[in-house]
Tab-separated table of C-alpha atoms in Angstrom:
chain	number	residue	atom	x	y	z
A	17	UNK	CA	0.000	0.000	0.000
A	18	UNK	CA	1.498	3.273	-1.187
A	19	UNK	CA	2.409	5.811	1.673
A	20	UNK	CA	0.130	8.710	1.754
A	21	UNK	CA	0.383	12.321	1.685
A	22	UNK	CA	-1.015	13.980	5.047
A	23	UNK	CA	-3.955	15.254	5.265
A	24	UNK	CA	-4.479	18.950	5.071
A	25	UNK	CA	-6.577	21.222	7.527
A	26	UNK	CA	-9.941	21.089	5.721
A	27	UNK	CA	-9.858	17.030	5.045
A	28	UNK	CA	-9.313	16.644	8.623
A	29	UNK	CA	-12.299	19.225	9.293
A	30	UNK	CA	-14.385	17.853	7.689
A	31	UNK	CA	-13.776	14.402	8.853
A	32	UNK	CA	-14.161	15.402	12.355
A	33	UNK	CA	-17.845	16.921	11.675
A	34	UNK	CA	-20.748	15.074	13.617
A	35	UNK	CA	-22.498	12.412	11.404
A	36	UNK	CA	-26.303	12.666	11.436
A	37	UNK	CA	-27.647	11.428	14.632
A	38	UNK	CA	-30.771	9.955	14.990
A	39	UNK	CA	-32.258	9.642	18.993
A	40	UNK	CA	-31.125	6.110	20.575
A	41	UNK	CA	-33.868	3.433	20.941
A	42	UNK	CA	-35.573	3.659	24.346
A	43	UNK	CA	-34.580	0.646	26.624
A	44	UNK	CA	-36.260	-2.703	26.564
A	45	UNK	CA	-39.170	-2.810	28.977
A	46	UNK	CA	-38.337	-5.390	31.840
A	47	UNK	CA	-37.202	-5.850	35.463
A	48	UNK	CA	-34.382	-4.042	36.805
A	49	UNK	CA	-32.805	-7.620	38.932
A	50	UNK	CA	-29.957	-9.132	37.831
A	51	UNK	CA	-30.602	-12.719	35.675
A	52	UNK	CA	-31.884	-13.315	32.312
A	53	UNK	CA	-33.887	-10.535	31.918
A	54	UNK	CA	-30.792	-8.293	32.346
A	55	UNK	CA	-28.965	-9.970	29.998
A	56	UNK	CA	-31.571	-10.163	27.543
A	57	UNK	CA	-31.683	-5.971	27.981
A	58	UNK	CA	-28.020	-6.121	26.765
A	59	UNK	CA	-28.732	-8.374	24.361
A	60	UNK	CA	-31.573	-5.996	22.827
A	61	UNK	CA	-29.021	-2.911	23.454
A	62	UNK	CA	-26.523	-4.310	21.345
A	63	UNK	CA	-28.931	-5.599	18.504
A	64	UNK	CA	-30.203	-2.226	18.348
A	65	UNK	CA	-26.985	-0.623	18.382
A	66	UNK	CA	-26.090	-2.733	15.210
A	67	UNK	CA	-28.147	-0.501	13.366
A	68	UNK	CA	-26.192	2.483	14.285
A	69	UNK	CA	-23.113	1.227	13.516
A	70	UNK	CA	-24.345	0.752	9.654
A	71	UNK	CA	-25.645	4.132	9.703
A	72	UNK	CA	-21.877	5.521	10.791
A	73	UNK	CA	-20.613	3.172	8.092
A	74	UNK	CA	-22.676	3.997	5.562
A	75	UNK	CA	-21.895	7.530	6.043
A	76	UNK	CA	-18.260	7.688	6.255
A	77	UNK	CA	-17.951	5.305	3.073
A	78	UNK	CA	-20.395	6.674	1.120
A	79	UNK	CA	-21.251	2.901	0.467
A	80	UNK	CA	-24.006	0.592	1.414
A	81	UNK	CA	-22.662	-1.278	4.525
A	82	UNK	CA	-24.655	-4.240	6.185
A	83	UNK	CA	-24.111	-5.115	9.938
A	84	UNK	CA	-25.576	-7.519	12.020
A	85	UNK	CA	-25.054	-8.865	15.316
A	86	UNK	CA	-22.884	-12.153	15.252
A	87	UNK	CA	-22.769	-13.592	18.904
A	88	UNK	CA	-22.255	-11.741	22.529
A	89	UNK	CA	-21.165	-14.379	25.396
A	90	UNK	CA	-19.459	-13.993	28.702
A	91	UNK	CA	-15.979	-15.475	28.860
A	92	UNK	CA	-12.500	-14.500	29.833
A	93	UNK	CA	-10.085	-11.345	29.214
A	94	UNK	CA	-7.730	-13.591	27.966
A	95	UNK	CA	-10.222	-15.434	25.334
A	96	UNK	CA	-9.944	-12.079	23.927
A	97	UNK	CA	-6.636	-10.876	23.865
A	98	UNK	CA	-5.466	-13.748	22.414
A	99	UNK	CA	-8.030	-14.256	19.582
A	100	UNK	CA	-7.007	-11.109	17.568
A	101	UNK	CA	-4.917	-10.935	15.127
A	102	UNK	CA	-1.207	-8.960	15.692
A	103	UNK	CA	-1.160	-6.284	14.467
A	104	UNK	CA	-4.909	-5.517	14.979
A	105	UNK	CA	-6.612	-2.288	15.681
A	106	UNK	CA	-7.825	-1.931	19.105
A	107	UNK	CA	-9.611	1.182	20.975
A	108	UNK	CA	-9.211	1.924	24.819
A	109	UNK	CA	-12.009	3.417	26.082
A	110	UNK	CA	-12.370	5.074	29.140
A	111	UNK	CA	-15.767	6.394	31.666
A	112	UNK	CA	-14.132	8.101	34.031
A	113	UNK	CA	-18.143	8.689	35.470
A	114	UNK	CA	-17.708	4.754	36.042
A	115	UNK	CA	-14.295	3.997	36.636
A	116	UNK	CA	-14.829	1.385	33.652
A	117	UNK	CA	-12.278	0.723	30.694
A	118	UNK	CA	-12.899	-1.410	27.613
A	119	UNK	CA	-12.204	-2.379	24.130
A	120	UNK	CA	-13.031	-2.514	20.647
A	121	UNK	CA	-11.408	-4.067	18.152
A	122	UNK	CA	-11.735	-2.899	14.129
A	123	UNK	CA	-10.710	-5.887	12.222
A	124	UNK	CA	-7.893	-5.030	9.754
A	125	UNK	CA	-9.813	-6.455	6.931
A	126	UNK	CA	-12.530	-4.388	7.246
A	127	UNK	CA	-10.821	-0.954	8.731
A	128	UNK	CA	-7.808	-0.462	5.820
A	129	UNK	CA	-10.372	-0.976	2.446
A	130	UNK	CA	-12.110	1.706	4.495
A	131	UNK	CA	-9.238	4.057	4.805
A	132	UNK	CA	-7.839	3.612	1.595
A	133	UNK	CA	-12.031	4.891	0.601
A	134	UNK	CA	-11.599	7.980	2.714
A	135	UNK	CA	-8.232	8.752	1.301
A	136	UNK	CA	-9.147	8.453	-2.167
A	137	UNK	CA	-7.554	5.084	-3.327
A	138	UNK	CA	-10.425	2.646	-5.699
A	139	UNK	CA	-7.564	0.083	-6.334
A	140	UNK	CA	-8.248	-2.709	-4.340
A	141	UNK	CA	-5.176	-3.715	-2.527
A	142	UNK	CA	-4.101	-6.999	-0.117
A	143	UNK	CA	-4.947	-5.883	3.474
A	144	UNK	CA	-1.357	-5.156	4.923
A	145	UNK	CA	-0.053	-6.883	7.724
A	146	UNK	CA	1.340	-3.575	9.858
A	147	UNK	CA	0.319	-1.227	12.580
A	148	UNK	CA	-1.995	2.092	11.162
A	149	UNK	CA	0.546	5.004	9.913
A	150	UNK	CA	0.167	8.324	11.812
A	151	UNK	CA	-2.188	9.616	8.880
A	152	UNK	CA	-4.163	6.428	9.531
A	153	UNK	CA	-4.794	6.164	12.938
A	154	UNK	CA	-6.029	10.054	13.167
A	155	UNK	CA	-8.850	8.682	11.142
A	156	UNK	CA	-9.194	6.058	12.842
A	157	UNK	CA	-9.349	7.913	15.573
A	158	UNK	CA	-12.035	9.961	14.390
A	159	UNK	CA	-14.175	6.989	13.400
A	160	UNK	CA	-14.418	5.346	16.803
A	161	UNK	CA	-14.575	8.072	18.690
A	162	UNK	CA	-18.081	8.458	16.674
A	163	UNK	CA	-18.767	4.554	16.826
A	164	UNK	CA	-17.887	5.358	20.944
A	165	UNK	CA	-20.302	8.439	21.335
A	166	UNK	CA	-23.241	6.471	19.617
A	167	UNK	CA	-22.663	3.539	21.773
A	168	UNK	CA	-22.853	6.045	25.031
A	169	UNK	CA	-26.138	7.542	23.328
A	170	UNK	CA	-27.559	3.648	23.516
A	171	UNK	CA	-26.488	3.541	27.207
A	172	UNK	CA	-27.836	7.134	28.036
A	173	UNK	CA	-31.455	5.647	29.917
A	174	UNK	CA	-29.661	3.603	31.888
A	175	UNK	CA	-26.625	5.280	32.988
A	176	UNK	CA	-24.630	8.155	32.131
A	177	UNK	CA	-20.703	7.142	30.647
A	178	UNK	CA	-19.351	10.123	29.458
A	179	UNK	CA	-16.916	7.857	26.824
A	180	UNK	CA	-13.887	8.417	25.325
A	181	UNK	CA	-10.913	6.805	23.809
A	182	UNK	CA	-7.887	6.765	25.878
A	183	UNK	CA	-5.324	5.001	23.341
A	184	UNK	CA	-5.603	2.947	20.077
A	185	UNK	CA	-3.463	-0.410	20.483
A	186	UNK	CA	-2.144	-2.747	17.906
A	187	UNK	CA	-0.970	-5.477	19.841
A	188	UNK	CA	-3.809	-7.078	21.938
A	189	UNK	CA	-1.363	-9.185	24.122
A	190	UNK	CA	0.883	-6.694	25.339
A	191	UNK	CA	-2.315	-5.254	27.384
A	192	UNK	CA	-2.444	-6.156	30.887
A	193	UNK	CA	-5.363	-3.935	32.121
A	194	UNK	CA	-7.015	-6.621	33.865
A	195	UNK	CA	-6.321	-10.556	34.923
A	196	UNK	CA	-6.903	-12.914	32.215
A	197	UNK	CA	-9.501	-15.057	34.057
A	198	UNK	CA	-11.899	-11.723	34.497
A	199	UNK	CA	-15.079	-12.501	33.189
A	200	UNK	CA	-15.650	-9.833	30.417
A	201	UNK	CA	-18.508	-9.607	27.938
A	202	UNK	CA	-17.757	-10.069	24.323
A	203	UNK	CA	-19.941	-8.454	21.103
A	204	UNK	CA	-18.838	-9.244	17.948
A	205	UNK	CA	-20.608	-7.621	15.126
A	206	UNK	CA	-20.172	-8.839	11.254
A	207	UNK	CA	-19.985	-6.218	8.709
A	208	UNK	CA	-19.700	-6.112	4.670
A	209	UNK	CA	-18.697	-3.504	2.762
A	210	UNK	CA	-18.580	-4.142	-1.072
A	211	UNK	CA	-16.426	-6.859	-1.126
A	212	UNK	CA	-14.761	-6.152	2.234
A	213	UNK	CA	-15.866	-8.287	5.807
A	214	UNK	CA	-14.982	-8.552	8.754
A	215	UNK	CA	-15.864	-8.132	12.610
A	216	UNK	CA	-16.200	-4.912	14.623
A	217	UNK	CA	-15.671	-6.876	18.758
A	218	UNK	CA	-16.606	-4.791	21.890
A	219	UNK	CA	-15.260	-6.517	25.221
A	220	UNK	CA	-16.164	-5.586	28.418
A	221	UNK	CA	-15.720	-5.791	32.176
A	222	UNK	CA	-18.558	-8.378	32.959
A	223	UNK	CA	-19.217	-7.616	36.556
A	224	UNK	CA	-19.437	-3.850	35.744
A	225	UNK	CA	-21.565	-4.431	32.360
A	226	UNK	CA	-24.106	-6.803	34.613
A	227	UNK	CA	-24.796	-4.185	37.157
């Protein structure tokens, strides 16, 4: 993939504009204990939320994107970190309302055809096996923090967040933010775009998420 030039002042404006936003779903009806009916609330939550993150892809690539909901389970940190790839793109995101830090992962496959899009390439190119250059990980940057705020909109009856990325990580393994036996959450959306798939994964602190 060629290097690219950087991008000026107005590219970067008007990449940072606000997408359209459309008012989040209001929460599932249903008791407020802990136990099935909670988790079918997050279950809903993240359905819901799937359509959101087609809207945000639709938008930024101009292109018809599909999204669906794959599978969300509870497991272990560690079932995560070590089933991305390396190098990977990963988002740290912070609630400092919650004291609560977690992750999402933009699969490579999906994230560069997207950048090259937004930078202006239509050659369609092997996915590179790298971390994002600077250039690309400002977008990047830019995207989740939008895919973030939605996700805080779809959490706004319940409980205020107040999200925001703390770091972008390409090397899942080398985190150690928590043990590996933690239960954590795990989301993993599938999206197409054109001829490009691949997973968008959220992965949270279970015991926090529950609550």
């Amino acid at each position: 993939m060629m290097e690219r030039e950087p991008l000026t002042d107005e590219e970067l404006r008007m990449l940072r504009m606000p997408l359209t936003r459309t008012p989040p779903a209001s929460p599932p009806s249903g008791s407020q204990e802990n136990g099935p009916k909670q988790d079918q609330r997050l279950i809903d939550l993240h359905i819901d939320f799937a359509k959101e993150l087609k809207k945000i892809l639709t938008e930024v690539s101009r292109r018809e994107a599909n999204v669906r909901l794959r599978d969300e389970w509870v497991g272990m940190y560690a079932e995560f970190v070590f089933g991305q790839t390396v190098p990977t793109c990963c988002a740290v995101v912070c609630s400092k309302l919650r004291d609560l830090e977690f992750y999402v992962v933009f699969d490579p496959n999906l994230l560069f055809p997207v950048l090259d899009r937004l930078l202006g390439s239509r050659v369609v190119e092997t996915v590179p096996s790298r971390p994002l250059t600077e250039i690309e990980r400002q977008i990047t940057r830019i995207l989740l923090t939008e895919v973030v705020a939605r996700y805080s909109d779809m959490w706004q009856h319940t409980l205020s967040l107040d999200l925001q990325i703390d770091r972008i990580e390409h090397n899942t393994q080398q985190m150690h933010a928590i043990r590996g036996s933690e239960p954590t959450y795990h989301v993993r959306y599938d999206v197409s775009l054109d001829i490009s798939h691949g997973l968008i994964e959220f992965c949270l602190p279970w015991e926090k998420t529950k609550q």
